Short mmCIF file of C-alpha atoms and ligand atoms in Angstrom, two decimals:
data_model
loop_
_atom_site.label_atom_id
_atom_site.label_comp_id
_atom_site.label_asym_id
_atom_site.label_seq_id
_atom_site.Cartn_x
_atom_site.Cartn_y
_atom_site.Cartn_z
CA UNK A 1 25.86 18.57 -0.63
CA UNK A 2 23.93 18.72 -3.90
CA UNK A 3 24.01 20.78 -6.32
CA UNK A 4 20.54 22.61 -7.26
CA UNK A 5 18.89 23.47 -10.94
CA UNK A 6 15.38 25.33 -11.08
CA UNK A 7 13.67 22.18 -12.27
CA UNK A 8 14.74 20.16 -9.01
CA UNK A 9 13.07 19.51 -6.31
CA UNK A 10 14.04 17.87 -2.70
CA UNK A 11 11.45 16.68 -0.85
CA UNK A 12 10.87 15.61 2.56
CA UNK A 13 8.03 12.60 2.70
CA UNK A 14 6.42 12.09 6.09
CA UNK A 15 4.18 8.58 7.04
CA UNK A 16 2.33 7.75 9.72
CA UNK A 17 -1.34 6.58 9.03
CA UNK A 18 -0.87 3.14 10.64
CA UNK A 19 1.56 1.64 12.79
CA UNK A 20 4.68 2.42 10.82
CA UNK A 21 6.35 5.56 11.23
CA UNK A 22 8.56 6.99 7.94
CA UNK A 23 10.52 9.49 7.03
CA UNK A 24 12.06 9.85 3.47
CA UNK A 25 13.94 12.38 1.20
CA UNK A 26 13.38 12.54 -2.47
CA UNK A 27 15.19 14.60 -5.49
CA UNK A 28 12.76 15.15 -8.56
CA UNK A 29 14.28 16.80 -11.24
CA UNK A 30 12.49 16.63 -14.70
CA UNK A 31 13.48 13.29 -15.70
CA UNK A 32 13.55 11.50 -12.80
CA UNK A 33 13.08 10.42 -9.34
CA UNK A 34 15.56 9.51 -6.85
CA UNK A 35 15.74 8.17 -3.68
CA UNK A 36 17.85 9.72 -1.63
CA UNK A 37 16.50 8.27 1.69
CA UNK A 38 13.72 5.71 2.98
CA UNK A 39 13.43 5.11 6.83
CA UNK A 40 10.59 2.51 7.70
CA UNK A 41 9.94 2.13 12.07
CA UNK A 42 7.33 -0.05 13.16
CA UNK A 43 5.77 -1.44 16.32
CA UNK A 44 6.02 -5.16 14.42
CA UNK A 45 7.16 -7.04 17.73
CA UNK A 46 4.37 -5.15 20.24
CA UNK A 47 1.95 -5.97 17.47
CA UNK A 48 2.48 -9.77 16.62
CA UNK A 49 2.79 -10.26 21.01
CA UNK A 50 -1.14 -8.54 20.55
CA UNK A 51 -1.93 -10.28 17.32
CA UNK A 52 -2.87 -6.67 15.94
CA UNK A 53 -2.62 -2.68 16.17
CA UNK A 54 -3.59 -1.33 19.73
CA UNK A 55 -4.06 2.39 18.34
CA UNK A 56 -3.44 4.30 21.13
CA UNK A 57 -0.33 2.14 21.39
CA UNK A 58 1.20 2.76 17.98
CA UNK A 59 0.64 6.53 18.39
CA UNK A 60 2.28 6.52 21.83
CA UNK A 61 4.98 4.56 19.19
CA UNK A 62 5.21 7.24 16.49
CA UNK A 63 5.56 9.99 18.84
CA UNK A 64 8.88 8.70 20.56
CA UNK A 65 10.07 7.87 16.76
CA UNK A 66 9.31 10.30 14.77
CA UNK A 67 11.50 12.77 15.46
CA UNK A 68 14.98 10.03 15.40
CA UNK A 69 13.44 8.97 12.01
CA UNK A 70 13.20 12.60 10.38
CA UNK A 71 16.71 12.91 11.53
CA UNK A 72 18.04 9.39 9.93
CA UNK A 73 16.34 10.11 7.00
CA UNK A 74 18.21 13.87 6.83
CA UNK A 75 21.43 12.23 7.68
CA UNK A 76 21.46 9.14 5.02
CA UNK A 77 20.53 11.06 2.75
CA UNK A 78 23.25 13.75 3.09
CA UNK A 79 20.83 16.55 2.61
CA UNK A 80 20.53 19.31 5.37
CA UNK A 81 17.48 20.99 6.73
CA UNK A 82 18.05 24.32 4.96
CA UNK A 83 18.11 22.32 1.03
CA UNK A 84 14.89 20.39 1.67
CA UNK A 85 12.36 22.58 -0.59
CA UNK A 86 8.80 21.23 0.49
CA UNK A 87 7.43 19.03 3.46
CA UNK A 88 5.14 16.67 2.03
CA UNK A 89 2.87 14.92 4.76
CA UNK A 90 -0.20 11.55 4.88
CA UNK A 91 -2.99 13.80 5.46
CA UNK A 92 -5.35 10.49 5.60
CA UNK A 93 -6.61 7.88 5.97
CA UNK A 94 -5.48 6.33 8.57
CA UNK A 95 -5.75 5.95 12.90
CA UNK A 96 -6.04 9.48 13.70
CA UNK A 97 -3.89 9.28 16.72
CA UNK A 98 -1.17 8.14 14.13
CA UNK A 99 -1.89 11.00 11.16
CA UNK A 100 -2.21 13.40 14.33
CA UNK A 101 1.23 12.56 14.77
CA UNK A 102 3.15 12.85 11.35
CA UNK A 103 0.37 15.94 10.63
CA UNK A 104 1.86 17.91 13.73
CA UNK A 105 5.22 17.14 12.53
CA UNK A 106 5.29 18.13 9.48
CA UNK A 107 3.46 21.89 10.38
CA UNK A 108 5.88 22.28 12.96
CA UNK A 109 8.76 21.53 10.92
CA UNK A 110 7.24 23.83 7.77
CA UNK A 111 6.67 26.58 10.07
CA UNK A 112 9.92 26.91 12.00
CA UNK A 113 11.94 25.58 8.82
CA UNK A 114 10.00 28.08 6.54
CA UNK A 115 9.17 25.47 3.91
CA UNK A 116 5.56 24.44 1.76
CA UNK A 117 3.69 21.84 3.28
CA UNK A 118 1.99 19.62 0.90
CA UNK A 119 -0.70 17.33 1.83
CA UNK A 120 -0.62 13.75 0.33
CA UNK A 121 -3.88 11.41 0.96
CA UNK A 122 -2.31 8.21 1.47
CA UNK A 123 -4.09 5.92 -0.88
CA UNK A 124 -3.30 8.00 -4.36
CA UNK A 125 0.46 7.53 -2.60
CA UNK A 126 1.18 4.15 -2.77
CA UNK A 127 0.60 4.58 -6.57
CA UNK A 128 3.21 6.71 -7.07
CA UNK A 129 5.39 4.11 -5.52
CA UNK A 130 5.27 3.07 -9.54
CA UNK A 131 7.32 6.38 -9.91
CA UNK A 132 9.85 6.08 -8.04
CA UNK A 133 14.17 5.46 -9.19
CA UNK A 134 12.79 5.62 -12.82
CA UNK A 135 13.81 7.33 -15.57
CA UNK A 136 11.01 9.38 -17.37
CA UNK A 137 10.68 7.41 -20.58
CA UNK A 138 10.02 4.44 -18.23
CA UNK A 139 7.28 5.36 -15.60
CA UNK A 140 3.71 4.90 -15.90
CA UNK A 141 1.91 7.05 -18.15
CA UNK A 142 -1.75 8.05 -18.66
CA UNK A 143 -4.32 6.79 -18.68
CA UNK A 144 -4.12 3.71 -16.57
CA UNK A 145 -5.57 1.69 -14.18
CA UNK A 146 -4.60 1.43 -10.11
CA UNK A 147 -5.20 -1.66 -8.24
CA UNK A 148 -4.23 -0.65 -4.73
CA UNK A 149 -4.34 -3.85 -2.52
CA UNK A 150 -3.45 -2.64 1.00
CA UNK A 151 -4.57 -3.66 4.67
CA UNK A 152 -7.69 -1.45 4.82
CA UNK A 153 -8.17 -1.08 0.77
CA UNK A 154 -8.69 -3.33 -2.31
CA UNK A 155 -9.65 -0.51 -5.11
CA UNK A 156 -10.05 -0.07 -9.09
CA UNK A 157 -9.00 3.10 -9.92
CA UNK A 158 -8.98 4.62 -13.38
CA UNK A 159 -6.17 7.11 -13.18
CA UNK A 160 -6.26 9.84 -16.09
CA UNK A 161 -3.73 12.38 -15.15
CA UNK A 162 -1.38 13.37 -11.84
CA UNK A 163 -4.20 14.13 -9.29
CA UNK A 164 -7.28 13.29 -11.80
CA UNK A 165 -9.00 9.80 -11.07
CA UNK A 166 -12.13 7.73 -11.41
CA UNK A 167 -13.10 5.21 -9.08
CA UNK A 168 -13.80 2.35 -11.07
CA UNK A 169 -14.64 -0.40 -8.41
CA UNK A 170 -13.22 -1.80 -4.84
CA UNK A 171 -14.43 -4.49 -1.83
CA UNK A 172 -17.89 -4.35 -0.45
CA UNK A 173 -16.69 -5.80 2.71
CA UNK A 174 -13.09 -6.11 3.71
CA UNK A 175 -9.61 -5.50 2.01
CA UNK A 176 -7.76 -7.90 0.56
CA UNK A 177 -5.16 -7.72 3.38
CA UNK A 178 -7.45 -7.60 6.15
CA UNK A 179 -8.46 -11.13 4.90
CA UNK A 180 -5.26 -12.23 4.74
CA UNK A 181 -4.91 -11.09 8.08
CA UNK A 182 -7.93 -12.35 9.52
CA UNK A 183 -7.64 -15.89 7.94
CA UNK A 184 -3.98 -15.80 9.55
CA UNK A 185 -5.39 -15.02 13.14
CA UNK A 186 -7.40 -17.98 12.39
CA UNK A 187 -4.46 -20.06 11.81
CA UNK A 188 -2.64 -18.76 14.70
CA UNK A 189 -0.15 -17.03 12.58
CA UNK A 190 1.33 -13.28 14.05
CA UNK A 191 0.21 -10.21 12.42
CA UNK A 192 0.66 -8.92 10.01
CA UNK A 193 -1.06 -12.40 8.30
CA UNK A 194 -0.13 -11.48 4.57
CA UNK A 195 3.87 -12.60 4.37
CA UNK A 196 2.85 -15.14 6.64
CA UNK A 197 0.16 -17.02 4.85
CA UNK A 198 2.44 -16.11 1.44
CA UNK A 199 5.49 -18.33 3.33
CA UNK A 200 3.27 -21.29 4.37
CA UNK A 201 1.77 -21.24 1.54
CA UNK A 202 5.19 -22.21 -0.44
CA UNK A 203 4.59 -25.56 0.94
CA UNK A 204 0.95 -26.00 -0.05
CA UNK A 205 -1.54 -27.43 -2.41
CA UNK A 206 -3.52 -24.39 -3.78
CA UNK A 207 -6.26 -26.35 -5.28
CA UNK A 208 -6.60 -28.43 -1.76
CA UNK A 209 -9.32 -26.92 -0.51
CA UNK A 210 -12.32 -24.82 -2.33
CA UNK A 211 -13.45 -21.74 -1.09
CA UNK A 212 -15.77 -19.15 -1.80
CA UNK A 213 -15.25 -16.52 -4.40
CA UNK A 214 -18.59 -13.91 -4.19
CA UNK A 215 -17.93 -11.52 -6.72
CA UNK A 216 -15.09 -13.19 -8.67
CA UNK A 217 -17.93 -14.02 -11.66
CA UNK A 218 -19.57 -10.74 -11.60
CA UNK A 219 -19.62 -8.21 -14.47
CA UNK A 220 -19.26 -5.47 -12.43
CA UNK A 221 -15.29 -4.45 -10.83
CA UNK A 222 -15.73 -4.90 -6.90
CA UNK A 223 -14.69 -7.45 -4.65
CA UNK A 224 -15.91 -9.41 -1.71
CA UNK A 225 -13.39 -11.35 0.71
CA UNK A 226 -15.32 -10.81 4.15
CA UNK A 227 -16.84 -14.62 3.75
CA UNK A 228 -13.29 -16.41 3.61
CA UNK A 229 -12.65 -15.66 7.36
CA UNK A 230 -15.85 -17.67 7.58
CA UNK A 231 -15.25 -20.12 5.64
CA UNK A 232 -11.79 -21.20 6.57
CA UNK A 233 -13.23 -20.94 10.42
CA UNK A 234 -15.77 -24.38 9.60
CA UNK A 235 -13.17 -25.48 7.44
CA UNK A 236 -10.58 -25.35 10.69
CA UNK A 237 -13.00 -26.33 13.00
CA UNK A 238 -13.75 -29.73 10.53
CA UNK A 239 -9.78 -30.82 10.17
CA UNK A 240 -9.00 -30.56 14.25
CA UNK A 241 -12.46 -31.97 15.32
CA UNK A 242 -13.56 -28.75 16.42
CA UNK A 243 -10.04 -27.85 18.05
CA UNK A 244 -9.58 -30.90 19.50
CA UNK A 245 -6.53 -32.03 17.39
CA UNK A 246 -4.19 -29.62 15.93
CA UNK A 247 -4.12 -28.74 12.36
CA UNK A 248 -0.71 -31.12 10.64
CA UNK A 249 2.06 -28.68 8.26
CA UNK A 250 0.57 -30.36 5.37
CA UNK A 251 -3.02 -28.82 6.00
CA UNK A 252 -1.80 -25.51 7.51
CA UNK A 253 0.20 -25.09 3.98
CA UNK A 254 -2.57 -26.57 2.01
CA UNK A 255 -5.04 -24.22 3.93
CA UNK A 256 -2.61 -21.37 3.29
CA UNK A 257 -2.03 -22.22 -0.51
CA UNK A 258 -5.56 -22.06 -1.37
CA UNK A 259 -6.83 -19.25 0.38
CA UNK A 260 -4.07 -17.23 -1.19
CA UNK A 261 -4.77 -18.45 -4.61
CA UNK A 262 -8.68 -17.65 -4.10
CA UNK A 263 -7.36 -14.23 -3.54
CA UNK A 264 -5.28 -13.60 -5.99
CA UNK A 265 -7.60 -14.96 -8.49
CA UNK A 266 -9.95 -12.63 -7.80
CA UNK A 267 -7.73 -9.39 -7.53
CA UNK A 268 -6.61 -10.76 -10.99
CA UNK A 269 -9.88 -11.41 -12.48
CA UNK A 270 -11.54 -7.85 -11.97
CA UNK A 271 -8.15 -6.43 -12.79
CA UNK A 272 -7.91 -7.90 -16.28
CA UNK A 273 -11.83 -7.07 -16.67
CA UNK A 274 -11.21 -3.51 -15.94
CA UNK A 275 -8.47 -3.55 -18.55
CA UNK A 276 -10.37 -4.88 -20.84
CA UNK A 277 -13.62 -2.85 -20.56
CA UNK A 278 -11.58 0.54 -20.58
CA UNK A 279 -8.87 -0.88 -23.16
CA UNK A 280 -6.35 0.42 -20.71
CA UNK A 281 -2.51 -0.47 -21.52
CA UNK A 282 -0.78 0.44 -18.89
CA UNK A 283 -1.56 -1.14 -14.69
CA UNK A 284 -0.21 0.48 -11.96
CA UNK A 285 -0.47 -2.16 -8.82
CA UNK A 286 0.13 -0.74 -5.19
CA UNK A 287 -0.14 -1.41 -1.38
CA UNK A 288 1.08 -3.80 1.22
CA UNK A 289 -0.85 -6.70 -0.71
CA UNK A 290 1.21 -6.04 -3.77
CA UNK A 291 4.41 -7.30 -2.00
CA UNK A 292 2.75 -11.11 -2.63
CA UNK A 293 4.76 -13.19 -4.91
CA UNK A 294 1.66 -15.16 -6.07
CA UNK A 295 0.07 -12.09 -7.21
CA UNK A 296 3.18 -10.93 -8.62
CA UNK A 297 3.62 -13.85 -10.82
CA UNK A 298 -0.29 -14.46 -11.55
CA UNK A 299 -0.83 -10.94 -12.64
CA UNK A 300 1.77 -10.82 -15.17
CA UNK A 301 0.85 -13.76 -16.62
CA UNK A 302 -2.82 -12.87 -17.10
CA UNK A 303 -2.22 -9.45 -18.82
CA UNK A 304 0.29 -10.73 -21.08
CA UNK A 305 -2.54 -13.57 -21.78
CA UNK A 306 -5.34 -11.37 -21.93
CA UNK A 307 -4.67 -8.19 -23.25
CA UNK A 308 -3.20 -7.27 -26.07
CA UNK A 309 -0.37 -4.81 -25.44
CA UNK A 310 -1.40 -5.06 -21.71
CA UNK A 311 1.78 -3.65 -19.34
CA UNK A 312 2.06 -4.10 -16.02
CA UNK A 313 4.45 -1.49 -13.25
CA UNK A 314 4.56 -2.96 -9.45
CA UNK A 315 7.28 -1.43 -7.14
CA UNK A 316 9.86 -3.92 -5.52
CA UNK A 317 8.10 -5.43 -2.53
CA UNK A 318 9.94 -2.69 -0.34
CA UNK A 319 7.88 0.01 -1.54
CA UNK A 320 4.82 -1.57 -1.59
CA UNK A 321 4.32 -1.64 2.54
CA UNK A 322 3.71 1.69 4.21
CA UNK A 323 6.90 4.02 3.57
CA UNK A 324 7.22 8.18 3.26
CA UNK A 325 9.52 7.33 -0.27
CA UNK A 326 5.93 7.09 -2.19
CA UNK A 327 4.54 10.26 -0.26
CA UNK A 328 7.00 12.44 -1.01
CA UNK A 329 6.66 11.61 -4.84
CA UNK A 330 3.13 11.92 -4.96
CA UNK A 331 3.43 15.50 -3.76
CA UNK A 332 6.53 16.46 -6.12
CA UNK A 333 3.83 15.39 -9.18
CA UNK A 334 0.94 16.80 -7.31
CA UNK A 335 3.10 20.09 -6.01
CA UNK A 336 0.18 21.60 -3.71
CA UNK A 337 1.16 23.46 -0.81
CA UNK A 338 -1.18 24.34 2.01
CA UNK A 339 -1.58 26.37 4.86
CA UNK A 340 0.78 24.85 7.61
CA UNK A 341 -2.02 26.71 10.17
CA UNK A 342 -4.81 25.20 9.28
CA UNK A 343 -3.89 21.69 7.45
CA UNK A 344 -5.86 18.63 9.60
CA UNK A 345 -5.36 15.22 9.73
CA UNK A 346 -8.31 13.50 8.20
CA UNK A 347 -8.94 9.44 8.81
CA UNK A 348 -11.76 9.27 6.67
CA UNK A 349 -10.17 10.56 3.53
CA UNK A 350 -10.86 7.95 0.37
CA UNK A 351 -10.70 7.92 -3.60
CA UNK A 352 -14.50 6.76 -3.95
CA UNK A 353 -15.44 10.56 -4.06
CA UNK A 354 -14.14 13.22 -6.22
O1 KG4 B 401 -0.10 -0.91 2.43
P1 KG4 B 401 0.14 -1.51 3.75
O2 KG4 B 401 1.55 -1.63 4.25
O3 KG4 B 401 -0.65 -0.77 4.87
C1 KG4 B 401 -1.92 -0.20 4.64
O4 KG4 B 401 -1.98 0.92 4.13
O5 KG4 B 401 -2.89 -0.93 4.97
O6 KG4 B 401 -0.54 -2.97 3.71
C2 KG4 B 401 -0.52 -3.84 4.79
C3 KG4 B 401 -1.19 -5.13 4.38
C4 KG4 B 401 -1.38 -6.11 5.52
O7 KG4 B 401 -2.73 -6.56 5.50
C5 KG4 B 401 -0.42 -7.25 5.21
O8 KG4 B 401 -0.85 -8.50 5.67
C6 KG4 B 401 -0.38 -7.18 3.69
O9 KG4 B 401 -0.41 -5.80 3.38
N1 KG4 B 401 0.84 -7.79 3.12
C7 KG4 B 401 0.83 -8.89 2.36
C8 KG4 B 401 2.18 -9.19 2.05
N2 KG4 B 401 2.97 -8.23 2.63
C9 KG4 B 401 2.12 -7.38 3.28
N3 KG4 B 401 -0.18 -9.66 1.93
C10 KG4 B 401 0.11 -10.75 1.18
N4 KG4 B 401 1.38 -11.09 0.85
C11 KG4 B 401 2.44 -10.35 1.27
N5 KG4 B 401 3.68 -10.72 0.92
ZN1 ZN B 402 -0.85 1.93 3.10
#
């Protein structure tokens, strides 16, 4: 049982754009941000056996786990229905069988539990994964920049204030994690492709094999990955003799290496640019994508290098994948309720336009 001042808030965070279905419960009070409670279900075996999402599938999923998960969540975290003082729910994007799912939910649950329901669009959430078990004096402050590097999103985002943005720049053509995943298909490696490709590529060469960067010299902040699947396609098609031999560890981790170096390299590049063109200090760096190692490592590196007081937040790789922990936060610093009637799940919702 926890005790309860006016400036603190307990929040229940509800996930299900994608595949993943997540329930966590958050206590904001006006230093900090704790973590009461983070459960994370996914459809990860059903998904690798199809090499993908089947969306119908994972909503079929999320409905026979969402409610078990809201009730986990409740339980670890030792807080009962009744304490909970908001319902914060992905609104979008995301599969709209999935958002229909966690959407429903959450009204439900804000109707018969009497309790504000506060809509969270999912991409401004994984930010505020940078928020999360900190104490004031060491979270993110504004202005600065977002990279959000997730399965469907690789985006610039100038961040001025809780709930003010400017969209600074992002991929003309696919994510940075859908080419991780594509490249992985390619490789016949399971889905998701990203942790997969990051593991082989332990045992690789990075500068093996040269591959195409579009945009990485361009003065502008966007990204283009959609010509790697491509190229690593001819690339695989000259080592086995056009699939006539199979591809030898050493290649599949050289392959690996330098595919995940070309990305990286470019997610850093346009990162440091922005930083540099809007003399930013502080980078905020979200989504599934952010959970690499490489990037981890490379991204440090280059802001220390090439900015001058240049610091850099990224949540523990945890809380970089899909979870409700970062959408309940977003909505205790962006405390909006809405009408539980009339809120709608919305898969096209994006940060390009405000
Ligand atoms: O943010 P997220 O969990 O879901 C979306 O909102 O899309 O991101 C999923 C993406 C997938 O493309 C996955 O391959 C990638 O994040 N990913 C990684 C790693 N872990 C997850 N990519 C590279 N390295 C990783 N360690
Ligand atoms: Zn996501």
């Amino acid at each position: 049982m926890l005790t309860k001042t006016n400036n603190k808030k307990i929040i229940l965070g509800i996930e299900t754009s994608c595949d993943e279905t997540s329930a966590a419960v958050i206590e904001k009070t006006d230093d900090r941000v704790n973590l009461l409670s983070n459960i994370v279900a996914s459809s990860a075996e059903i998904q690798a056996k199809y090499g993908g999402i089947i969306p119908e599938q994972a909503a079929r999923e999320q409905l026979k786990s969402i409610f078990p998960v809201i009730q986990e969540a409740l339980n670890e975290s030792g807080v009962a229905a009744n304490e909970i003082d908001a319902i914060a729910v992905t609104q979008g994007p995301g599969l709209i069988g999935s958002l229909l799912v966690g959407v429903e939910t959450a009204k439900t649950l804000s109707l018969i539990w009497n309790k504000p329901l506060i809509p969270v669009n999912h991409l401004m959430g994984h930010f505020y994964a940078n928020w999360i078990n900190l104490e004031k004096q060491s979270q993110p402050s504004f202005p600065c920049l977002g990279l959000l590097v997730s399965g469907g999103h690789s985006d610039l985002i100038l961040l001025t204030d809780h709930g003010k943005y400017q969209y600074l720049g992002g991929t003309r053509d696919d994510a940075a994690g859908e080419a991780f995943d594509k490249t992985a298909r390619l490789l016949g490696l399971p889905y998701p492709g990203g942790p997969q490709i990051s593991k082989i590529a332990e045992n690789g060469d990075p500068k093996s094999y040269k591959l195409p960067k579009p945009m990485a010299g361009s003065k502008d902040l966007d990204f283009s990955f959609s010509g790697l699947k491509t190229a690593v396609l001819y690339l695989v098609q000259k080592l086995t003799d056009n699939g006539k031999q199979k591809l030898s560890q050493i290649e599949l981790g050289n392959l690996a290496a330098s595919l995940e170096e070309t990305i990286v390299e470019s997610l850093v590049k346009k990162t440091v640019l922005a930083a540099q063109t809007y003399d930013i200090e502080q980078i905020i760096v979200a989504g599934g994508v952010a959970a690499n190692k490489r990037l981890r490592v490379r991204l440090e590196e280059a802001i220390a290098q090439k900015t001058s007081r240049g610091k850099l937040f990224i949540p523990p790789p945890n809380l970089c994948t899909d979870n409700a922990a970062y959408i309940a936060t977003a909505a205790a610093f962006n405390y909006q309720p809405t009408d539980s009637l009339v809120l709608q799940a919305n898969p096209n919702l994006s940060l390009s336009k405000k």
